[in-house]
Amino acid sequence: MYWDRDIETMERSALQRLQCERLAATLERAARAPYYRRLLEKTGVADVREPGDISRLPFTTKAELRNEFPYGFLAVPLTDVVRLHSSSGTTGNPTVIYHTKADIIAWQDLVARCMYMAGMRSSDVFQNIMGYGLFTGGLGFHYGAEKLGAMTIPVGPGNSKRQIWFMREFKTTAMHILPSYAMRLATHVKEMGLDPRTDLSVRMAFVGAEPHTEETRRRIEETWNIRAFNSYGLSEMCGPGVAFECPEQSGMHIWEDSFLAEIVEPDTGAPVPDGECGELVLTTLTRTGTPLLRYRTRDLTRIIPGPCPCGRTHRRIDRIRGRSDDMMIINGVNIFPLQVEQTLMRIPGIGSNYLIEIHEENFMDRLHVSVEMAADSFQGTLSQLEGLQSRVLAALRDETGVTPVVKLLEAGSLPAAEGKAVRVVDRRAQSGKGC
Amino acid sequence: MSVKQISVFLENKKGRLAEVAKTLSHEKINIRALSLADTADFGVLRIIVDNPDRSLTVLKTHGFVAQVTEVIAVEVEDRPGGLSRILEVLDQDNVNVEYMYAYVEKSRENAIVICRIDDRERALQILEKNGIATLSAEALKAL
Ligand SMILES: [Zn+2]
């Protein structure tokens, strides 16, 4: 049941002692990176007595990672580095994370722990439908699954026919997939005359890399007749393996032996009590190549108070509610893209793909929501379509307080994303920014 | 007797209708009759084809949202008053016609009217009682 019983069920007090030791070691290591050496000389961190002592340090943000390109955060000699992962830097410098051999081994072990916790075993056949390369999702799960001992099919994303071929030929039982692609792939399975619920052997999926709602997860589970587990990670930490759902499926255990988690108020940086929503801030506790202190993830979540029935003592974070920087402001009203998703996924007959566009019309913001209809819900009448369109409009208006323009699309007509699905496009002249 | 019509959901996007026609013609499926109902944003294309089951499979594998709708096909004399008699008969018994469209087969004197009626069974009885013949799928195909 546990991949690493001692760590996963460690008493809270012992876990906190471990965190302190590792935090002290992390500070020492971090001081070897040029950026943190300068910072720590200024602020001077003496001894760490409790994990909360970290709050005496300033935050690290993505901007600093960019500004210090390429080696400002590197804490070991380059000869000790065995791999780098980097964000796609289309504007400005990319963010680069360097991994030593020890970092890679620790990361593999964390991902194996996650998959084992969800119920994957070495007898499973694991199909990794995620991008390999600089993106951490593919390689992270790949090495985790190998470490666990499951036969791993490194197929990567896209090419639905090939995905289904592998699933059938090798009786895939577990897959790692983007939530948006999980729904699209099911459609392709049906188009081939197969029932994803009964004609395939898939029994579980790991879904992540895109924030998604509980409603979307339930749809994936129903469509495939599988259990889907939410995965949380970010390339600045390691990638996947930071937090993961256990069989209880109520929140993701954040591995506190490897990460020190804080939840802060996004605007002020002040700590937020357990149970309340704020921005997740993470400090690496074992990493050697690129230790990061108090890294602002921009991800909004909360600590779920109380112990988990599964027996693991590591605290749980809630499903990511959005990013502090992807909030849309429509004529002064704050809306999160996931609010739109949640609303759409509750309406029967609506497919799982949607696109939010913000236009400027007559000096006013206008929210446009295009949504695909579910292929098998079409009844052949215009009145059904009109009814569906007005139901979507009313539901979105009730949820957001903004009256959108709703467009009903044919199934499969939104561009198929091989990577993360683009859900929001801001077409307003002054902002010029897509979230 | 009722026949199968294929209904296709179409966004109002240039060339979508042509794509349906092309997809079917590639499969050597003949569109016998066609009608389009639309709003500003989307429409429903209704077609009568010589092989409805295969058409549905073909359209779905090409990513169209399509389904089968049971409709009634009636042969109507191609002269004034031919259509109104049918509507009168149905109206007398309060049968509501959701929509209808007609086409003329070149081999025939008469026009074929396709009617979509919710209460299909009752409509069929009424038409039969009034001596108005409906076409079976086979008869329609043979035309
Ligand atoms: Zn648990």
Coordinates of C-alpha atoms and ligand atoms in Angstrom, one line a residue:
Chain A
M1 CA 0.0 0.0 0.0
Y2 CA 2.9 2.4 0.7
W3 CA 5.9 2.9 -1.5
D4 CA 7.9 4.2 1.4
R5 CA 6.0 3.5 4.6
D6 CA 8.5 5.2 6.9
I7 CA 8.4 8.5 5.1
E8 CA 4.7 8.5 4.0
T9 CA 3.3 7.7 7.5
M10 CA 6.0 9.6 9.5
E11 CA 4.7 11.3 12.7
R12 CA 4.1 15.0 12.1
S13 CA 6.6 16.0 14.7
A14 CA 9.3 13.7 13.2
L15 CA 8.4 15.0 9.7
Q16 CA 8.9 18.6 10.9
R17 CA 12.2 17.7 12.4
L18 CA 13.2 16.2 9.1
Q19 CA 12.1 19.4 7.3
C20 CA 14.2 21.5 9.6
E21 CA 17.3 19.4 9.1
R22 CA 16.8 19.5 5.3
L23 CA 16.0 23.1 5.3
A24 CA 19.2 24.0 7.0
A25 CA 21.1 21.8 4.5
T26 CA 19.2 23.5 1.7
L27 CA 20.2 26.9 2.9
E28 CA 23.8 25.9 3.0
R29 CA 23.7 24.5 -0.5
A30 CA 21.7 27.4 -1.8
A31 CA 24.4 29.8 -0.6
R32 CA 26.7 28.3 -3.2
A33 CA 24.5 29.7 -6.0
P34 CA 25.5 33.3 -7.0
Y35 CA 22.0 34.7 -6.6
Y36 CA 21.3 33.2 -3.1
R37 CA 24.8 34.0 -1.9
R38 CA 24.2 37.7 -2.5
L39 CA 20.7 37.4 -1.0
L40 CA 21.8 35.4 2.1
E41 CA 24.7 37.7 2.8
K42 CA 22.2 40.6 3.0
T43 CA 19.5 38.9 5.0
G44 CA 21.8 36.5 6.9
V45 CA 19.9 33.4 7.9
A46 CA 21.1 32.0 11.2
D47 CA 19.9 28.7 12.5
V48 CA 16.6 27.1 11.5
R49 CA 14.7 25.9 14.5
E50 CA 11.3 25.3 12.9
P51 CA 10.0 25.2 9.3
G52 CA 8.3 28.6 9.8
D53 CA 11.7 30.2 10.1
I54 CA 11.8 30.2 6.4
S55 CA 9.4 33.2 6.3
R56 CA 12.2 35.5 7.3
L57 CA 13.5 35.1 3.8
P58 CA 12.2 36.9 0.7
F59 CA 10.3 35.1 -2.0
T60 CA 11.8 33.8 -5.2
T61 CA 9.8 34.5 -8.3
K62 CA 9.9 33.4 -12.0
A63 CA 11.3 36.9 -12.8
E64 CA 14.4 36.2 -10.8
L65 CA 14.9 32.9 -12.4
R66 CA 14.7 34.6 -15.7
N67 CA 17.0 37.5 -14.8
E68 CA 19.6 35.2 -13.4
F69 CA 19.8 33.2 -16.7
P70 CA 21.8 31.1 -17.2
Y71 CA 23.7 30.1 -14.1
G72 CA 22.6 32.5 -11.3
F73 CA 20.7 29.7 -9.4
L74 CA 23.2 26.9 -10.1
A75 CA 24.5 25.6 -6.7
V76 CA 26.9 22.9 -7.9
P77 CA 29.8 22.8 -10.3
L78 CA 28.5 22.3 -13.9
T79 CA 30.3 19.0 -14.1
D80 CA 27.9 17.6 -11.4
V81 CA 24.9 18.4 -13.6
V82 CA 23.4 15.5 -15.6
R83 CA 20.4 17.2 -17.1
L84 CA 18.6 20.5 -17.5
H85 CA 14.9 21.3 -18.0
S86 CA 13.8 24.6 -19.3
S87 CA 10.6 26.5 -19.9
S88 CA 9.9 27.5 -23.5
G89 CA 11.2 31.0 -23.5
T90 CA 9.3 32.7 -26.3
T91 CA 9.6 36.1 -24.7
G92 CA 12.7 36.9 -22.7
N93 CA 15.0 34.4 -21.1
P94 CA 13.8 30.9 -20.3
T95 CA 13.9 29.5 -16.8
V96 CA 16.4 26.7 -16.4
I97 CA 16.6 24.1 -13.7
Y98 CA 19.7 22.0 -13.4
H99 CA 19.6 18.5 -12.0
T100 CA 22.4 16.4 -10.5
K101 CA 22.4 12.7 -10.6
A102 CA 21.0 12.7 -7.0
D103 CA 18.2 15.1 -8.0
I104 CA 17.2 12.8 -10.9
I105 CA 17.2 9.8 -8.6
A106 CA 15.1 11.6 -5.9
W107 CA 12.7 12.8 -8.5
Q108 CA 12.2 9.3 -10.0
D109 CA 11.5 8.0 -6.5
L110 CA 8.9 10.7 -5.8
V111 CA 7.0 9.9 -9.0
A112 CA 7.2 6.2 -8.3
R113 CA 5.8 6.9 -4.8
C114 CA 2.9 8.9 -6.4
M115 CA 2.0 6.2 -8.9
Y116 CA 2.3 3.4 -6.4
M117 CA 0.0 5.4 -4.0
A118 CA -2.6 5.7 -6.7
G119 CA -2.5 1.9 -7.2
M120 CA -0.1 1.3 -10.1
R121 CA 2.1 -1.9 -9.7
S122 CA 4.9 -3.4 -11.6
S123 CA 2.4 -5.7 -13.4
D124 CA 0.7 -2.7 -15.0
V125 CA 1.4 -1.6 -18.6
F126 CA 1.9 2.2 -18.6
Q127 CA 1.4 4.3 -21.6
N128 CA 3.0 7.8 -21.3
I129 CA 0.9 10.1 -23.5
M130 CA 2.8 13.2 -22.4
G131 CA 5.4 15.3 -24.2
Y132 CA 9.0 14.2 -23.8
G133 CA 11.9 16.6 -24.0
L134 CA 12.3 19.9 -22.2
F135 CA 8.7 19.6 -20.7
T136 CA 9.1 17.7 -17.5
G137 CA 5.8 15.8 -17.7
G138 CA 7.0 13.1 -20.1
L139 CA 10.4 12.3 -18.7
G140 CA 9.3 12.7 -15.1
F141 CA 6.6 10.0 -15.3
H142 CA 8.7 7.9 -17.6
Y143 CA 11.5 7.4 -15.1
G144 CA 9.0 7.1 -12.2
A145 CA 7.2 4.3 -13.9
E146 CA 10.4 2.5 -14.7
K147 CA 11.6 2.8 -11.2
L148 CA 8.3 1.3 -10.1
G149 CA 8.9 -1.5 -12.5
A150 CA 5.9 -1.2 -14.9
M151 CA 6.4 -1.8 -18.6
T152 CA 6.5 1.8 -20.0
I153 CA 5.4 2.7 -23.5
P154 CA 7.0 6.1 -24.2
V155 CA 4.6 7.0 -27.0
G156 CA 4.4 10.7 -26.3
P157 CA 1.4 12.9 -27.2
G158 CA -0.8 13.0 -30.3
N159 CA -1.5 10.6 -33.1
S160 CA -4.7 9.1 -31.6
K161 CA -4.7 6.1 -34.0
R162 CA -1.3 5.1 -32.8
Q163 CA -2.3 5.6 -29.1
I164 CA -5.3 3.3 -29.5
W165 CA -3.2 0.8 -31.4
F166 CA -0.8 0.5 -28.5
M167 CA -3.6 0.4 -26.0
R168 CA -5.1 -2.6 -27.8
E169 CA -2.0 -4.5 -28.7
F170 CA -0.3 -4.2 -25.4
K171 CA -3.3 -4.0 -23.1
T172 CA -2.4 -0.7 -21.6
T173 CA -3.7 -0.5 -18.0
A174 CA -2.5 2.9 -16.9
M175 CA -1.9 6.1 -18.8
H176 CA -0.6 9.6 -18.1
I177 CA -2.5 12.1 -20.1
L178 CA -3.6 15.7 -20.3
P179 CA -7.2 16.0 -19.2
S180 CA -8.2 17.8 -22.4
Y181 CA -6.6 15.0 -24.5
A182 CA -8.2 12.3 -22.4
M183 CA -11.6 13.4 -23.6
R184 CA -10.5 13.9 -27.2
L185 CA -8.9 10.5 -27.3
A186 CA -12.1 8.9 -26.0
T187 CA -13.9 10.4 -29.0
H188 CA -11.4 8.9 -31.4
V189 CA -11.9 5.5 -29.7
K190 CA -15.6 5.8 -30.3
E191 CA -15.1 6.9 -33.9
M192 CA -13.2 3.6 -34.5
G193 CA -16.3 1.8 -33.4
L194 CA -14.9 0.9 -30.0
D195 CA -16.2 1.5 -26.5
P196 CA -13.5 3.0 -24.3
R197 CA -15.4 1.6 -21.3
T198 CA -15.4 -2.0 -22.3
D199 CA -13.1 -2.6 -25.3
L200 CA -9.8 -1.5 -23.7
S201 CA -7.9 -2.6 -20.6
V202 CA -7.1 0.9 -19.2
R203 CA -8.0 1.0 -15.5
M204 CA -6.4 4.2 -14.3
A205 CA -5.1 7.5 -15.5
F206 CA -2.8 10.2 -14.1
V207 CA -4.0 13.5 -15.2
G208 CA -2.2 16.8 -14.7
A209 CA -0.2 19.6 -16.3
E210 CA -3.4 21.5 -16.9
P211 CA -5.5 22.7 -14.0
H212 CA -8.9 21.1 -14.4
T213 CA -12.1 20.8 -12.4
E214 CA -13.6 17.9 -10.4
E215 CA -16.3 17.8 -13.1
T216 CA -13.8 17.2 -15.8
R217 CA -12.2 14.4 -13.8
R218 CA -15.5 12.7 -13.2
R219 CA -16.2 13.0 -17.0
I220 CA -12.9 11.3 -17.8
E221 CA -13.7 8.6 -15.3
E222 CA -17.1 7.9 -16.7
T223 CA -16.1 8.1 -20.3
W224 CA -13.3 5.6 -19.9
N225 CA -14.7 3.6 -16.9
I226 CA -11.4 4.2 -15.0
R227 CA -10.1 6.0 -12.0
A228 CA -8.3 9.3 -12.7
F229 CA -5.8 10.7 -10.3
N230 CA -4.9 14.3 -10.1
S231 CA -1.2 15.1 -10.4
Y232 CA 0.5 18.3 -9.4
G233 CA 3.9 19.5 -10.2
L234 CA 5.9 22.3 -11.8
S235 CA 9.2 22.3 -13.6
E236 CA 10.7 24.8 -11.2
M237 CA 10.4 22.1 -8.4
C238 CA 11.2 19.0 -10.5
G239 CA 8.1 18.5 -12.5
P240 CA 5.4 15.9 -11.6
G241 CA 5.9 14.3 -8.2
V242 CA 5.3 17.4 -6.0
A243 CA 1.8 16.4 -4.9
F244 CA -0.5 13.6 -5.9
E245 CA -3.9 12.1 -5.1
C246 CA -4.2 8.9 -3.0
P247 CA -7.0 6.4 -3.5
E248 CA -9.3 8.7 -1.4
Q249 CA -9.3 11.2 -4.3
S250 CA -9.8 14.1 -1.9
G251 CA -6.9 16.4 -2.3
M252 CA -3.3 15.8 -3.2
H253 CA -0.6 14.8 -0.6
I254 CA 2.2 17.2 -0.9
W255 CA 5.5 15.4 -0.2
E256 CA 6.7 17.3 2.8
D257 CA 9.9 15.4 3.1
S258 CA 10.9 17.0 -0.2
F259 CA 9.1 20.3 -0.3
L260 CA 8.3 22.9 2.3
A261 CA 4.8 24.3 1.5
E262 CA 3.4 27.6 2.5
I263 CA 0.1 29.2 1.5
V264 CA 0.2 33.0 1.2
E265 CA -2.1 35.9 0.4
P266 CA -1.0 36.6 -3.3
D267 CA -1.0 40.4 -2.9
T268 CA 0.7 40.8 0.4
G269 CA 2.6 37.6 0.8
A270 CA 1.2 37.1 4.3
P271 CA 0.6 33.6 5.5
V272 CA -2.9 32.2 5.2
P273 CA -4.2 29.7 7.8
D274 CA -4.9 26.1 6.8
G275 CA -8.2 25.7 4.9
E276 CA -8.1 29.1 3.3
C277 CA -7.2 29.7 -0.3
G278 CA -4.0 31.4 -1.3
E279 CA -0.9 31.0 -3.4
L280 CA 1.3 28.0 -2.9
V281 CA 4.9 28.8 -2.1
L282 CA 7.4 26.0 -2.2
T283 CA 11.0 25.5 -1.0
T284 CA 12.9 22.5 -2.2
L285 CA 14.3 20.3 0.7
T286 CA 16.5 17.8 -1.1
R287 CA 17.5 19.4 -4.4
T288 CA 21.2 20.0 -5.0
G289 CA 21.5 21.4 -8.5
T290 CA 19.1 24.2 -8.3
P291 CA 17.7 24.7 -4.7
L292 CA 14.9 27.2 -4.6
L293 CA 13.7 29.1 -1.6
R294 CA 10.2 30.2 -1.1
Y295 CA 9.3 29.9 -4.8
R296 CA 6.0 31.6 -5.8
T297 CA 4.2 29.0 -7.9
R298 CA 1.3 31.4 -8.8
D299 CA -1.0 28.4 -8.3
L300 CA -4.0 29.0 -6.1
T301 CA -5.0 26.3 -3.6
R302 CA -5.5 25.6 0.0
I303 CA -4.3 23.2 2.6
I304 CA -7.0 20.7 3.4
P305 CA -7.1 20.6 7.2
G306 CA -7.2 17.3 9.0
P307 CA -5.7 13.8 8.5
C308 CA -6.4 11.7 5.4
P309 CA -8.1 8.3 6.0
C310 CA -5.3 6.7 3.9
G311 CA -2.9 7.0 6.8
R312 CA -0.4 9.3 5.1
T313 CA 0.7 12.2 7.3
H314 CA 1.8 14.5 4.6
R315 CA -0.8 17.3 4.3
R316 CA -3.1 17.6 1.3
I317 CA -3.5 20.5 -1.1
D318 CA -6.8 21.1 -2.9
R319 CA -7.2 20.9 -6.6
I320 CA -5.6 24.0 -8.2
R321 CA -8.2 26.7 -8.5
G322 CA -6.3 28.7 -11.1
R323 CA -3.2 30.8 -11.3
S324 CA -3.0 34.1 -9.5
D325 CA -2.0 35.6 -12.8
D326 CA -4.7 34.0 -15.0
M327 CA -7.6 35.8 -13.5
M328 CA -9.6 37.6 -16.2
I329 CA -11.0 41.0 -15.5
I330 CA -14.1 41.6 -17.6
N331 CA -15.5 45.1 -17.2
G332 CA -14.2 45.1 -13.7
V333 CA -15.6 41.6 -12.8
N334 CA -13.0 39.0 -11.7
I335 CA -13.4 35.6 -13.4
F336 CA -11.2 32.6 -13.3
P337 CA -11.1 30.3 -16.4
L338 CA -11.8 27.3 -14.2
Q339 CA -15.1 28.8 -13.1
V340 CA -16.1 28.7 -16.7
E341 CA -15.0 25.1 -17.1
Q342 CA -16.8 24.0 -14.0
T343 CA -20.0 25.6 -15.2
L344 CA -19.7 24.1 -18.7
M345 CA -18.9 20.6 -17.4
R346 CA -22.1 20.5 -15.4
I347 CA -24.3 20.9 -18.5
P348 CA -25.3 17.7 -20.1
G349 CA -24.8 17.6 -23.9
I350 CA -21.8 19.9 -23.7
G351 CA -18.4 18.4 -24.8
S352 CA -15.2 18.8 -22.9
N353 CA -13.4 21.3 -25.2
Y354 CA -13.9 25.0 -24.9
L355 CA -12.2 28.3 -25.7
I356 CA -12.6 31.6 -23.8
E357 CA -11.9 34.7 -25.8
I358 CA -12.1 38.3 -24.5
H359 CA -12.9 40.9 -27.1
E360 CA -13.2 44.6 -26.9
E361 CA -16.5 45.8 -28.5
N362 CA -17.5 49.4 -28.4
F363 CA -15.0 50.1 -25.6
M364 CA -16.5 47.3 -23.5
D365 CA -15.0 43.9 -22.7
R366 CA -17.0 41.0 -24.0
L367 CA -16.6 37.4 -22.9
H368 CA -16.9 34.9 -25.8
V369 CA -17.2 31.3 -24.9
S370 CA -17.0 28.7 -27.7
V371 CA -17.9 25.2 -26.6
E372 CA -18.1 21.9 -28.5
M373 CA -21.2 19.9 -28.2
A374 CA -21.0 16.3 -27.1
A375 CA -21.1 14.2 -30.3
D376 CA -23.6 11.6 -29.0
S377 CA -26.0 14.0 -27.4
F378 CA -27.2 15.5 -30.7
Q379 CA -30.9 14.8 -31.3
G380 CA -31.2 16.3 -34.8
T381 CA -33.3 19.4 -34.1
L382 CA -32.5 23.0 -34.2
S383 CA -34.6 23.6 -31.1
Q384 CA -32.3 21.3 -29.1
L385 CA -29.3 23.3 -30.2
E386 CA -30.9 26.6 -29.4
G387 CA -32.0 25.3 -26.0
L388 CA -28.5 24.1 -25.3
Q389 CA -27.0 27.5 -26.3
S390 CA -29.3 29.4 -24.1
R391 CA -28.8 27.0 -21.1
V392 CA -25.0 27.6 -21.4
L393 CA -25.5 31.3 -21.6
A394 CA -27.7 31.4 -18.5
A395 CA -25.4 29.1 -16.5
L396 CA -22.4 31.2 -17.3
R397 CA -24.2 34.4 -16.5
D398 CA -25.3 33.1 -13.2
E399 CA -21.8 31.8 -12.3
T400 CA -19.8 34.8 -13.4
G401 CA -22.2 37.8 -13.4
V402 CA -21.1 38.6 -16.9
T403 CA -23.3 37.9 -20.0
P404 CA -21.2 36.1 -22.5
V405 CA -21.5 35.4 -26.2
V406 CA -21.9 31.7 -26.5
K407 CA -21.1 29.7 -29.6
L408 CA -21.9 26.1 -30.0
L409 CA -19.3 24.2 -32.1
E410 CA -19.2 20.8 -33.7
A411 CA -17.3 18.2 -31.8
G412 CA -13.7 18.2 -32.6
S413 CA -13.7 21.7 -34.2
L414 CA -11.5 23.4 -31.7
P415 CA -7.8 22.9 -32.5
A416 CA -6.5 19.7 -31.0
A417 CA -3.6 20.6 -28.7
E418 CA -0.8 18.2 -28.4
G419 CA 0.6 20.1 -25.4
K420 CA -1.4 22.0 -22.9
A421 CA -4.7 23.2 -24.3
V422 CA -5.0 26.9 -24.9
R423 CA -8.2 27.8 -23.1
V424 CA -8.0 31.6 -22.9
V425 CA -7.2 34.1 -25.5
D426 CA -7.3 37.8 -24.7
R427 CA -7.9 39.8 -27.8
R428 CA -8.2 43.2 -26.2
A429 CA -6.0 45.7 -27.8
Q430 CA -4.4 47.2 -24.6
S431 CA -3.6 44.0 -22.8
G432 CA -2.1 42.0 -25.7
K433 CA -1.6 39.1 -23.4
G434 CA -3.0 35.6 -23.6
C435 CA -3.1 33.9 -20.3
Chain B
M1 CA -43.9 3.5 -42.8
S2 CA -41.1 5.7 -41.8
V3 CA -37.7 6.2 -43.4
K4 CA -34.3 7.3 -42.1
Q5 CA -33.1 10.8 -42.5
I6 CA -29.6 11.9 -41.5
S7 CA -29.4 15.1 -39.5
V8 CA -26.0 16.8 -39.3
F9 CA -25.0 19.6 -36.9
L10 CA -23.1 22.3 -38.7
E11 CA -21.4 25.4 -37.4
N12 CA -22.0 28.4 -39.7
K13 CA -18.6 28.1 -41.1
K14 CA -17.7 28.5 -44.7
G15 CA -17.5 25.3 -46.7
R16 CA -18.9 22.9 -44.1
L17 CA -21.9 22.0 -46.2
A18 CA -19.6 21.3 -49.2
E19 CA -17.5 19.0 -46.9
V20 CA -20.5 16.9 -46.1
A21 CA -21.3 16.5 -49.8
K22 CA -17.7 15.7 -50.6
T23 CA -17.3 13.2 -47.8
L24 CA -20.4 11.3 -49.0
S25 CA -19.6 11.5 -52.7
H26 CA -16.2 10.0 -51.9
E27 CA -18.0 7.0 -50.5
K28 CA -20.3 6.9 -53.6
I29 CA -23.3 7.8 -51.4
N30 CA -25.9 9.8 -53.3
I31 CA -27.8 12.6 -51.6
R32 CA -31.4 12.4 -52.8
A33 CA -32.8 15.4 -51.0
L34 CA -31.5 18.0 -48.7
S35 CA -32.8 20.8 -46.4
L36 CA -30.9 23.2 -44.2
A37 CA -32.4 24.9 -41.1
D38 CA -30.1 27.5 -39.5
T39 CA -29.7 30.3 -37.1
A40 CA -27.0 33.0 -37.2
D41 CA -24.6 30.6 -35.3
F42 CA -25.3 27.1 -36.5
G43 CA -27.6 24.9 -38.5
V44 CA -29.0 21.4 -39.0
L45 CA -28.5 19.8 -42.3
R46 CA -31.1 17.1 -43.2
I47 CA -30.5 14.7 -45.9
I48 CA -32.1 11.7 -47.5
V49 CA -29.5 9.3 -48.9
D50 CA -29.6 6.0 -50.5
N51 CA -27.7 4.3 -47.7
P52 CA -28.5 6.0 -44.3
D53 CA -26.6 3.5 -42.1
R54 CA -23.4 3.7 -44.0
S55 CA -23.7 7.5 -44.4
L56 CA -24.0 7.8 -40.6
T57 CA -20.8 5.8 -40.0
V58 CA -19.0 7.7 -42.8
L59 CA -19.9 11.1 -41.4
K60 CA -19.1 10.2 -37.8
T61 CA -15.7 8.8 -38.7
H62 CA -15.0 12.1 -40.5
G63 CA -15.8 13.9 -37.3
F64 CA -19.3 15.2 -38.1
V65 CA -21.9 15.3 -35.4
A66 CA -24.7 13.4 -37.0
Q67 CA -27.6 11.2 -36.1
V68 CA -30.5 9.3 -37.6
T69 CA -34.0 10.8 -37.5
E70 CA -37.1 8.8 -38.4
V71 CA -39.3 10.7 -40.9
I72 CA -42.3 10.0 -43.1
A73 CA -42.0 10.1 -46.8
V74 CA -45.2 10.8 -48.7
E75 CA -45.8 10.8 -52.4
V76 CA -47.7 13.9 -53.5
E77 CA -49.1 14.7 -56.9
D78 CA -47.0 17.4 -58.4
R79 CA -49.9 19.8 -59.0
P80 CA -51.7 22.6 -57.0
G81 CA -53.4 21.3 -53.9
G82 CA -51.3 18.2 -53.6
L83 CA -49.5 19.2 -50.5
S84 CA -52.3 21.0 -48.8
R85 CA -54.5 17.9 -48.6
I86 CA -51.9 16.1 -46.5
L87 CA -51.5 19.1 -44.2
E88 CA -55.2 19.4 -43.9
V89 CA -55.7 15.8 -42.9
L90 CA -53.0 16.0 -40.3
D91 CA -54.2 19.3 -39.0
Q92 CA -57.7 18.0 -38.5
D93 CA -56.4 15.5 -36.0
N94 CA -54.1 18.0 -34.4
V95 CA -50.9 16.3 -35.5
N96 CA -48.1 18.8 -35.5
V97 CA -45.6 18.8 -38.3
E98 CA -42.2 19.9 -37.0
Y99 CA -40.8 20.5 -40.4
M100 CA -41.1 19.3 -44.0
Y101 CA -39.4 19.6 -47.3
A102 CA -40.1 18.3 -50.7
Y103 CA -38.2 17.0 -53.8
V104 CA -39.0 15.8 -57.2
E105 CA -37.7 12.5 -58.6
K106 CA -37.0 12.8 -62.3
S107 CA -38.4 9.4 -62.9
R108 CA -41.7 10.2 -61.3
E109 CA -44.7 12.4 -62.0
N110 CA -45.1 13.0 -58.3
A111 CA -43.1 14.9 -55.7
I112 CA -41.8 13.3 -52.5
V113 CA -42.5 15.2 -49.3
I114 CA -40.5 14.4 -46.2
C115 CA -42.2 15.2 -42.9
R116 CA -40.8 15.2 -39.4
I117 CA -43.6 14.5 -36.9
D118 CA -43.2 13.9 -33.3
D119 CA -46.1 11.5 -32.9
R120 CA -45.1 9.4 -36.0
E121 CA -47.2 6.4 -35.3
R122 CA -50.4 8.4 -35.0
A123 CA -49.6 10.4 -38.1
L124 CA -49.0 7.2 -40.1
Q125 CA -52.4 5.8 -39.0
I126 CA -54.2 9.0 -40.0
L127 CA -52.5 9.2 -43.4
E128 CA -53.4 5.5 -44.0
K129 CA -57.0 6.1 -43.0
N130 CA -57.2 8.9 -45.5
G131 CA -55.8 6.8 -48.3
I132 CA -52.5 8.7 -48.4
A133 CA -49.7 6.3 -49.1
T134 CA -46.3 6.6 -47.4
L135 CA -43.1 5.2 -48.9
S136 CA -41.0 2.5 -47.3
A137 CA -37.3 2.8 -47.1
E138 CA -37.0 0.2 -49.9
A139 CA -39.5 2.0 -52.1
L140 CA -37.7 5.3 -51.6
K141 CA -34.4 3.7 -52.4
A142 CA -35.8 2.1 -55.6
L143 CA -36.9 5.4 -57.0
Ligands
ZN1 ZN -4.6 10.1 1.5

